[in-house]
mmCIF file of C-alpha atoms in Angstrom:
data_model
loop_
_atom_site.group_PDB
_atom_site.id
_atom_site.type_symbol
_atom_site.label_atom_id
_atom_site.label_comp_id
_atom_site.label_asym_id
_atom_site.label_seq_id
_atom_site.Cartn_x
_atom_site.Cartn_y
_atom_site.Cartn_z
ATOM 1 C CA LEU X 1 16.381 -8.122 -14.256
ATOM 2 C CA LEU X 2 12.848 -8.169 -15.683
ATOM 3 C CA LYS X 3 12.397 -5.071 -17.549
ATOM 4 C CA LEU X 4 8.964 -3.337 -17.745
ATOM 5 C CA GLU X 5 8.338 -0.666 -20.501
ATOM 6 C CA PRO X 6 6.082 2.226 -19.649
ATOM 7 C CA LEU X 7 2.616 1.883 -20.675
ATOM 8 C CA ALA X 8 1.450 4.459 -23.417
ATOM 9 C CA ARG X 9 -1.181 6.992 -21.727
ATOM 10 C CA ASN X 10 -3.585 6.408 -24.553
ATOM 11 C CA SER X 11 -3.883 2.791 -23.849
ATOM 12 C CA LEU X 12 -5.524 3.285 -20.385
ATOM 13 C CA GLN X 13 -8.558 1.083 -19.695
ATOM 14 C CA ASN X 14 -11.166 2.568 -17.266
ATOM 15 C CA HIS X 15 -12.802 0.501 -14.683
ATOM 16 C CA ASN X 16 -15.651 -0.760 -17.039
ATOM 17 C CA GLY X 17 -13.054 -2.336 -19.409
ATOM 18 C CA LYS X 18 -13.603 0.506 -21.980
ATOM 19 C CA VAL X 19 -10.838 2.222 -23.516
ATOM 20 C CA ASP X 20 -10.207 5.869 -22.551
ATOM 21 C CA LEU X 21 -8.119 8.367 -24.492
ATOM 22 C CA PRO X 22 -6.640 10.837 -21.815
ATOM 23 C CA GLN X 23 -4.661 13.933 -22.761
ATOM 24 C CA PRO X 24 -0.772 13.364 -22.238
ATOM 25 C CA GLN X 25 0.439 14.973 -19.183
ATOM 26 C CA PRO X 26 4.024 16.077 -18.607
ATOM 27 C CA GLN X 27 6.496 13.886 -16.669
ATOM 28 C CA PRO X 28 9.926 14.370 -15.300
ATOM 29 C CA GLN X 29 12.663 12.807 -17.500
ATOM 30 C CA SER X 30 14.306 9.845 -15.914
ATOM 31 C CA ASN X 31 18.067 9.068 -16.744
ATOM 32 C CA HIS X 32 17.246 5.402 -15.625
ATOM 33 C CA SER X 33 15.388 2.615 -17.520
ATOM 34 C CA VAL X 34 11.987 1.764 -16.527
ATOM 35 C CA GLY X 35 12.302 -1.610 -15.182
ATOM 36 C CA MET X 36 11.820 -4.148 -12.083
ATOM 37 C CA HIS X 37 8.856 -6.467 -11.517
ATOM 38 C CA GLN X 38 9.814 -6.227 -7.767
ATOM 39 C CA PHE X 39 12.342 -4.178 -6.024
ATOM 40 C CA GLN X 40 15.708 -5.315 -4.925
ATOM 41 C CA SER X 41 15.460 -4.526 -1.426
ATOM 42 C CA GLY X 42 14.904 -6.239 1.796
ATOM 43 C CA MET X 43 12.917 -5.027 4.739
ATOM 44 C CA THR X 44 14.751 -2.138 6.139
ATOM 45 C CA LEU X 45 15.057 -2.228 10.160
ATOM 46 C CA LEU X 46 15.679 1.397 10.825
ATOM 47 C CA SER X 47 17.448 1.798 14.192
ATOM 48 C CA SER X 48 19.685 4.650 15.686
ATOM 49 C CA ASN X 49 21.653 5.296 18.793
ATOM 50 C CA ASN X 50 19.770 8.406 19.002
ATOM 51 C CA THR X 51 16.171 6.831 19.276
ATOM 52 C CA SER X 52 14.607 6.199 22.674
ATOM 53 C CA THR X 53 15.401 3.457 25.174
ATOM 54 C CA THR X 54 11.789 2.273 24.690
ATOM 55 C CA VAL X 55 12.428 1.718 20.967
ATOM 56 C CA GLU X 56 15.866 0.252 21.217
ATOM 57 C CA SER X 57 14.546 -2.281 24.007
ATOM 58 C CA LEU X 58 11.682 -3.349 21.874
ATOM 59 C CA ASP X 59 14.068 -3.818 18.685
ATOM 60 C CA ARG X 60 16.086 -6.126 20.957
ATOM 61 C CA ASP X 61 13.079 -7.983 21.965
ATOM 62 C CA HIS X 62 12.077 -8.690 18.329
ATOM 63 C CA GLN X 63 15.663 -9.032 16.882
ATOM 64 C CA ASP X 64 15.425 -13.084 16.935
ATOM 65 C CA GLN X 65 12.238 -12.686 14.887
ATOM 66 C CA ASP X 66 13.766 -10.202 12.495
ATOM 67 C CA ASP X 67 16.839 -12.476 12.064
ATOM 68 C CA ALA X 68 14.422 -15.240 11.235
ATOM 69 C CA ASP X 69 12.806 -13.088 8.658
ATOM 70 C CA ASN X 70 16.086 -11.957 7.111
ATOM 71 C CA SER X 71 17.152 -15.774 6.921
ATOM 72 C CA GLU X 72 14.481 -16.566 4.425
ATOM 73 C CA SER X 73 14.756 -16.421 0.774
ATOM 74 C CA ASP X 74 13.280 -13.444 -0.679
ATOM 75 C CA SER X 75 10.402 -15.439 -2.457
ATOM 76 C CA GLU X 76 9.424 -17.040 0.854
ATOM 77 C CA SER X 77 9.572 -13.642 3.153
ATOM 78 C CA CYS X 78 6.207 -12.013 3.689
ATOM 79 C CA LEU X 79 7.597 -9.172 5.636
ATOM 80 C CA ARG X 80 9.803 -7.421 3.129
ATOM 81 C CA PRO X 81 9.798 -7.150 -0.750
ATOM 82 C CA ARG X 82 10.797 -9.839 -2.948
ATOM 83 C CA ARG X 83 13.986 -9.244 -5.247
ATOM 84 C CA ASN X 84 13.952 -9.285 -8.807
ATOM 85 C CA SER X 85 14.072 -12.269 -10.960
ATOM 86 C CA ASP X 86 16.520 -12.613 -13.615
ATOM 87 C CA ALA X 87 14.190 -12.833 -16.423
ATOM 88 C CA ALA X 88 14.903 -10.773 -19.398
ATOM 89 C CA VAL X 89 11.338 -10.699 -20.647
ATOM 90 C CA LYS X 90 10.131 -7.084 -21.374
ATOM 91 C CA LEU X 91 6.333 -6.483 -20.415
ATOM 92 C CA PRO X 92 4.349 -3.391 -20.590
ATOM 93 C CA LEU X 93 3.507 -1.393 -17.463
ATOM 94 C CA LYS X 94 -0.158 -1.784 -16.895
ATOM 95 C CA LEU X 95 -2.412 0.867 -15.890
ATOM 96 C CA PRO X 96 -4.228 1.681 -13.435
ATOM 97 C CA PHE X 97 -1.700 1.472 -10.638
ATOM 98 C CA ILE X 98 -3.621 0.277 -7.669
ATOM 99 C CA ASN X 99 -2.212 0.433 -4.181
ATOM 100 C CA LEU X 100 -3.194 -2.641 -1.972
ATOM 101 C CA GLY X 101 -1.040 -1.510 1.109
ATOM 102 C CA MET X 102 -2.319 -0.575 4.635
ATOM 103 C CA PRO X 103 -3.004 2.725 6.134
ATOM 104 C CA LYS X 104 0.095 4.258 7.594
ATOM 105 C CA MET X 105 2.017 2.445 4.922
ATOM 106 C CA GLY X 106 2.821 5.354 2.403
ATOM 107 C CA SER X 107 -0.468 6.197 0.529
ATOM 108 C CA THR X 108 -0.391 9.782 0.765
ATOM 109 C CA SER X 109 3.409 9.735 -0.474
ATOM 110 C CA LEU X 110 2.352 7.370 -3.165
ATOM 111 C CA HIS X 111 -0.402 9.706 -4.229
ATOM 112 C CA THR X 112 1.778 12.982 -4.176
ATOM 113 C CA TYR X 113 4.556 10.922 -6.043
ATOM 114 C CA PHE X 114 2.285 9.945 -8.932
ATOM 115 C CA GLN X 115 1.032 13.643 -9.007
ATOM 116 C CA CYS X 116 4.439 14.941 -9.259
ATOM 117 C CA GLY X 117 5.175 12.732 -12.150
ATOM 118 C CA GLY X 118 1.937 13.947 -14.178
ATOM 119 C CA TYR X 119 -0.223 11.020 -13.524
ATOM 120 C CA GLU X 120 -3.796 11.532 -12.605
ATOM 121 C CA SER X 121 -3.980 10.107 -8.921
ATOM 122 C CA ILE X 122 -7.004 9.438 -6.390
ATOM 123 C CA HIS X 123 -6.720 9.360 -2.783
ATOM 124 C CA TRP X 124 -9.255 7.722 -1.044
ATOM 125 C CA GLU X 125 -12.163 9.827 -2.538
ATOM 126 C CA CYS X 126 -13.909 8.700 -5.817
ATOM 127 C CA GLY X 127 -15.797 11.600 -6.774
ATOM 128 C CA LYS X 128 -19.002 12.958 -5.314
ATOM 129 C CA SER X 129 -22.181 11.023 -4.314
ATOM 130 C CA PRO X 130 -24.732 10.528 -7.200
ATOM 131 C CA THR X 131 -27.503 10.648 -4.852
ATOM 132 C CA MET X 132 -26.476 13.242 -2.210
ATOM 133 C CA ARG X 133 -25.445 16.538 -3.690
ATOM 134 C CA GLY X 134 -21.943 17.726 -2.867
ATOM 135 C CA LYS X 135 -21.245 14.695 -0.520
ATOM 136 C CA ARG X 136 -17.845 12.985 -0.909
ATOM 137 C CA LEU X 137 -17.933 9.523 -2.362
ATOM 138 C CA PHE X 138 -15.166 7.371 -0.809
ATOM 139 C CA CYS X 139 -13.425 4.922 -3.041
ATOM 140 C CA ALA X 140 -14.141 2.068 -0.357
ATOM 141 C CA ASP X 141 -17.898 2.667 -0.169
ATOM 142 C CA CYS X 142 -18.454 2.744 -3.632
ATOM 143 C CA ILE X 143 -16.218 -0.422 -4.463
ATOM 144 C CA LYS X 144 -17.820 -2.411 -1.729
ATOM 145 C CA SER X 145 -21.195 -1.571 -2.959
ATOM 146 C CA ALA X 146 -20.288 -2.481 -6.416
ATOM 147 C CA ILE X 147 -18.921 -5.833 -5.411
ATOM 148 C CA GLN X 148 -21.868 -6.597 -3.215
ATOM 149 C CA ALA X 149 -24.055 -6.158 -6.237
ATOM 150 C CA GLY X 150 -22.065 -8.367 -8.435
ATOM 151 C CA LEU X 151 -20.500 -5.311 -10.470
ATOM 152 C CA PRO X 152 -16.951 -4.566 -11.493
ATOM 153 C CA PRO X 153 -15.227 -3.146 -8.488
ATOM 154 C CA PHE X 154 -15.040 0.483 -9.645
ATOM 155 C CA SER X 155 -18.141 0.728 -11.661
ATOM 156 C CA GLU X 156 -20.250 2.633 -8.971
ATOM 157 C CA CYS X 157 -17.577 5.192 -8.303
ATOM 158 C CA ASN X 158 -18.549 8.583 -9.634
ATOM 159 C CA ILE X 159 -15.323 9.364 -11.679
ATOM 160 C CA ASN X 160 -15.580 11.765 -14.411
ATOM 161 C CA LYS X 161 -11.773 11.414 -15.353
ATOM 162 C CA THR X 162 -9.492 8.684 -16.414
ATOM 163 C CA VAL X 163 -7.318 7.675 -13.325
ATOM 164 C CA ALA X 164 -3.903 6.297 -13.638
ATOM 165 C CA SER X 165 -3.449 5.860 -9.760
ATOM 166 C CA TYR X 166 -5.706 4.633 -6.994
ATOM 167 C CA ALA X 167 -2.942 5.543 -4.084
ATOM 168 C CA GLN X 168 -5.575 4.673 -1.516
ATOM 169 C CA ILE X 169 -8.873 2.629 -1.839
ATOM 170 C CA ASP X 170 -9.934 1.824 1.549
ATOM 171 C CA ARG X 171 -11.627 3.988 4.113
ATOM 172 C CA GLY X 172 -9.660 3.169 7.164
ATOM 173 C CA PRO X 173 -9.924 -0.189 9.240
ATOM 174 C CA GLU X 174 -13.671 -0.012 9.184
ATOM 175 C CA ASN X 175 -13.728 -0.492 5.481
ATOM 176 C CA LEU X 176 -10.185 -2.064 4.259
ATOM 177 C CA VAL X 177 -11.755 -3.313 0.973
ATOM 178 C CA GLN X 178 -8.326 -4.559 -0.087
ATOM 179 C CA VAL X 179 -8.496 -7.120 2.722
ATOM 180 C CA ASN X 180 -11.788 -8.257 2.962
ATOM 181 C CA TYR X 181 -12.554 -8.033 -0.884
ATOM 182 C CA LEU X 182 -9.080 -8.841 -2.369
ATOM 183 C CA ASN X 183 -10.012 -11.708 -4.556
ATOM 184 C CA GLU X 184 -13.103 -9.495 -6.124
ATOM 185 C CA ILE X 185 -10.901 -6.396 -6.744
ATOM 186 C CA VAL X 186 -8.107 -8.416 -8.362
ATOM 187 C CA GLY X 187 -10.250 -10.634 -10.453
ATOM 188 C CA GLY X 188 -12.677 -7.659 -11.376
ATOM 189 C CA VAL X 189 -10.203 -5.334 -12.731
ATOM 190 C CA PRO X 190 -9.325 -5.805 -16.571
ATOM 191 C CA ASN X 191 -5.673 -4.806 -16.181
ATOM 192 C CA ALA X 192 -3.672 -3.269 -13.216
ATOM 193 C CA THR X 193 -0.513 -2.748 -11.674
ATOM 194 C CA PHE X 194 -1.056 -3.649 -7.891
ATOM 195 C CA ILE X 195 1.335 -2.043 -5.477
ATOM 196 C CA LEU X 196 2.207 -3.749 -2.018
ATOM 197 C CA THR X 197 3.959 -1.623 0.514
ATOM 198 C CA PHE X 198 5.930 -2.632 3.396
ATOM 199 C CA ARG X 199 7.462 -1.139 6.297
ATOM 200 C CA ASN X 200 9.152 -2.210 9.759
ATOM 201 C CA MET X 201 6.370 -3.834 11.809
ATOM 202 C CA THR X 202 7.444 -2.307 15.001
ATOM 203 C CA LYS X 203 7.165 1.281 13.499
ATOM 204 C CA TRP X 204 4.003 0.434 11.697
ATOM 205 C CA TYR X 205 2.234 -0.526 15.011
ATOM 206 C CA MET X 206 3.724 2.589 16.678
ATOM 207 C CA SER X 207 2.474 4.876 13.960
ATOM 208 C CA LEU X 208 -1.193 3.049 14.193
ATOM 209 C CA THR X 209 -0.997 3.717 17.917
ATOM 210 C CA ASN X 210 0.008 7.312 17.672
ATOM 211 C CA TRP X 211 -2.314 8.292 14.893
ATOM 212 C CA GLN X 212 -6.076 9.371 15.639
ATOM 213 C CA SER X 213 -8.667 10.800 13.451
ATOM 214 C CA ILE X 214 -10.421 13.912 14.770
ATOM 215 C CA TYR X 215 -13.605 12.032 13.689
ATOM 216 C CA SER X 216 -13.006 8.967 15.941
ATOM 217 C CA GLU X 217 -12.481 8.541 19.548
ATOM 218 C CA PHE X 218 -10.097 5.534 18.983
ATOM 219 C CA ASN X 219 -6.686 5.662 17.526
ATOM 220 C CA MET X 220 -5.829 3.714 14.469
ATOM 221 C CA ARG X 221 -4.629 0.510 16.122
ATOM 222 C CA ASN X 222 -7.763 0.540 18.249
ATOM 223 C CA ARG X 223 -9.929 0.683 15.217
ATOM 224 C CA PHE X 224 -7.950 -2.208 13.582
ATOM 225 C CA GLN X 225 -8.877 -4.248 16.698
ATOM 226 C CA ARG X 226 -12.619 -3.409 16.360
ATOM 227 C CA ALA X 227 -12.826 -3.807 12.563
ATOM 228 C CA ASN X 228 -13.080 -7.737 12.469
ATOM 229 C CA LEU X 229 -10.932 -8.062 9.388
ATOM 230 C CA ILE X 230 -9.975 -11.437 7.432
ATOM 231 C CA GLY X 231 -7.003 -12.454 9.438
ATOM 232 C CA LEU X 232 -7.439 -9.992 12.136
ATOM 233 C CA PRO X 233 -10.609 -10.799 13.992
ATOM 234 C CA THR X 234 -12.220 -8.621 16.679
ATOM 235 C CA GLY X 235 -9.956 -8.252 19.616
ATOM 236 C CA VAL X 236 -6.764 -9.386 17.907
ATOM 237 C CA GLY X 237 -4.023 -6.806 17.333
ATOM 238 C CA ARG X 238 -2.912 -6.358 20.860
ATOM 239 C CA ASN X 239 0.747 -6.420 20.155
ATOM 240 C CA VAL X 240 3.341 -6.186 17.275
ATOM 241 C CA SER X 241 3.246 -9.951 16.795
ATOM 242 C CA GLU X 242 -0.258 -10.018 16.092
ATOM 243 C CA PHE X 243 -0.060 -7.355 13.463
ATOM 244 C CA ARG X 244 2.981 -9.109 11.893
ATOM 245 C CA ASN X 245 1.219 -12.196 11.545
ATOM 246 C CA PHE X 246 -1.892 -10.498 10.212
ATOM 247 C CA TYR X 247 0.236 -8.641 7.593
ATOM 248 C CA CYS X 248 2.182 -11.808 6.802
ATOM 249 C CA GLU X 249 -0.977 -13.667 5.847
ATOM 250 C CA TYR X 250 -2.062 -10.631 3.784
ATOM 251 C CA VAL X 251 0.900 -10.358 1.760
ATOM 252 C CA THR X 252 0.859 -14.119 0.991
ATOM 253 C CA ARG X 253 -2.838 -13.729 -0.065
ATOM 254 C CA VAL X 254 -1.961 -10.661 -2.343
ATOM 255 C CA ARG X 255 1.032 -12.513 -3.986
ATOM 256 C CA GLU X 256 -1.089 -15.717 -4.802
ATOM 257 C CA GLU X 257 -4.161 -13.758 -6.007
ATOM 258 C CA VAL X 258 -2.211 -11.607 -8.312
ATOM 259 C CA ALA X 259 -0.237 -14.580 -9.685
ATOM 260 C CA LYS X 260 -3.580 -16.221 -10.920
ATOM 261 C CA TYR X 261 -3.851 -13.540 -13.586
ATOM 262 C CA PRO X 262 -0.480 -13.702 -15.698
ATOM 263 C CA GLY X 263 -0.548 -11.150 -18.466
ATOM 264 C CA ARG X 264 -3.576 -9.112 -17.020
ATOM 265 C CA HIS X 265 -1.595 -7.953 -13.752
ATOM 266 C CA MET X 266 1.436 -7.130 -12.373
ATOM 267 C CA LEU X 267 2.604 -6.788 -8.594
ATOM 268 C CA VAL X 268 5.138 -4.253 -7.668
ATOM 269 C CA GLU X 269 6.471 -4.318 -3.979
ATOM 270 C CA ILE X 270 8.125 -1.677 -2.315
ATOM 271 C CA ASP X 271 9.758 -0.887 1.257
ATOM 272 C CA ILE X 272 8.838 2.834 1.955
ATOM 273 C CA GLU X 273 11.528 3.152 4.739
ATOM 274 C CA ASP X 274 14.334 2.025 2.339
ATOM 275 C CA PRO X 275 16.731 5.014 1.611
ATOM 276 C CA LYS X 276 16.870 3.833 -1.936
ATOM 277 C CA VAL X 277 13.038 3.676 -2.431
ATOM 278 C CA GLY X 278 12.943 6.947 -4.540
ATOM 279 C CA TRP X 279 15.524 5.324 -7.056
ATOM 280 C CA GLN X 280 13.506 2.301 -7.038
ATOM 281 C CA LEU X 281 10.394 3.849 -7.934
ATOM 282 C CA GLU X 282 11.937 5.841 -10.440
ATOM 283 C CA GLU X 283 13.366 2.553 -12.317
ATOM 284 C CA VAL X 284 9.817 1.118 -12.049
ATOM 285 C CA PHE X 285 7.478 4.002 -12.985
ATOM 286 C CA GLY X 286 9.735 6.512 -14.637
ATOM 287 C CA VAL X 287 8.911 9.240 -12.475
ATOM 288 C CA ASN X 288 11.794 11.240 -11.245
ATOM 289 C CA ARG X 289 13.114 10.027 -7.611
ATOM 290 C CA THR X 290 12.785 13.707 -6.348
ATOM 291 C CA CYS X 291 9.191 13.273 -6.263
ATOM 292 C CA TRP X 292 9.208 10.723 -3.557
ATOM 293 C CA GLY X 293 8.943 11.873 0.011
ATOM 294 C CA LYS X 294 7.142 10.823 3.222
ATOM 295 C CA LYS X 295 3.880 12.428 3.700
ATOM 296 C CA ASN X 296 1.264 12.240 6.652
ATOM 297 C CA THR X 297 3.711 11.336 9.086
ATOM 298 C CA ALA X 298 2.734 10.791 12.824
ATOM 299 C CA LYS X 299 4.792 12.881 15.455
ATOM 300 C CA HIS X 300 6.623 11.304 18.457
ATOM 301 C CA ASN X 301 6.355 7.801 17.111
ATOM 302 C CA ASP X 302 8.686 6.832 19.837
ATOM 303 C CA LYS X 303 6.477 7.654 22.829
ATOM 304 C CA VAL X 304 4.719 4.340 22.971
ATOM 305 C CA SER X 305 5.703 2.390 26.014
ATOM 306 C CA LYS X 306 7.222 -1.182 25.618
ATOM 307 C CA GLU X 307 4.132 -2.384 27.811
ATOM 308 C CA GLU X 308 1.841 -1.111 25.401
ATOM 309 C CA LEU X 309 3.657 -2.551 22.451
ATOM 310 C CA GLN X 310 3.723 -6.038 24.041
ATOM 311 C CA ARG X 311 0.694 -6.459 25.954
#
C-alpha cells in the first residue's frame, strides 16, 4: 500500500503560501500506521429487508446500473472510491485538508472528526466580515471573491488562525465553489490533501430531497436544479440518474485536476457509508476511529416516493 506519513503540524502553510507555526494540539493515539492514498473500499450499497417498499423497489430499478458500476475496475469507476495502489513510496500527508465533496455527503462528520483529533477545523464559515461588523463570512463567498479578483483562493477569507481542515467550503448549491471554481482552487493552493466523499446515489438524492433550510422555500434538491452548475444546468436534476451523471462527471474532473500537481497535492477518497470508514480514516489521518460518526443526518429519508425519485 502507498503509505503516507503524517505531516508535522509546524510545517503547515497558510492560504497565502507563508509558513505558520501553530501550537501542537493533542491527538488520540492510534495503533494503526498512517497510510493509504485512496481507500480500499468500493461503493457500499446499503439495503435491508427492513427498509420501505419504496426504497426496495427503487434499488431494484437501479440494480442494473449498480452492477455495471461494480463491474468496472476501481481506476475507472466514478461512483465509488478507488483502491490503493501497491506502490511502496512514502509521502508526507499535506496540510490543509480540503473537502471537495458535495452537500449531504459527510462534511459535518468530517468537521467533528478532525476537531476530535485535535485539528483546527472550519465548517463553511471563514471568520467575520471585515466590512460588516459581526456578520459571518462564508468560505464560499470569500473564495469566490478572491478567485474573481485573480487572487489565491483563501486570501480574502478573514481567518485569524492556522486552519488544518476546511471540512466545507461551499455555501450550498447556490455557491458550490468546488464545482464552478475547481481548477482555480486546486491550482491556487500551495499544498493540500483534498478529500472526495462518496455515498449511494439513491440515498444521496433522497437526503437532498428531504433536507430543507429554514432560510429557503426549496429543498436541497430543488436548489441544485435551480443553481446552474457546471455539469448540472438549470432544470437538470429531476431524478437519480441525472444526479448520478452529474457526480460522475465531477469526480472525473477532480481526479484529473489534482493529478496535474504531483508532489503538491494529494487526493483521499472515502465512502461515508462504508461500515469500515472509521478504520480507514484512522489509517490515513491518524485520528482514532471513534472520532467518526454521522452528523446532520436528515430524518425519514425513506419517505420519498418512487415517482418523485424517477420522474
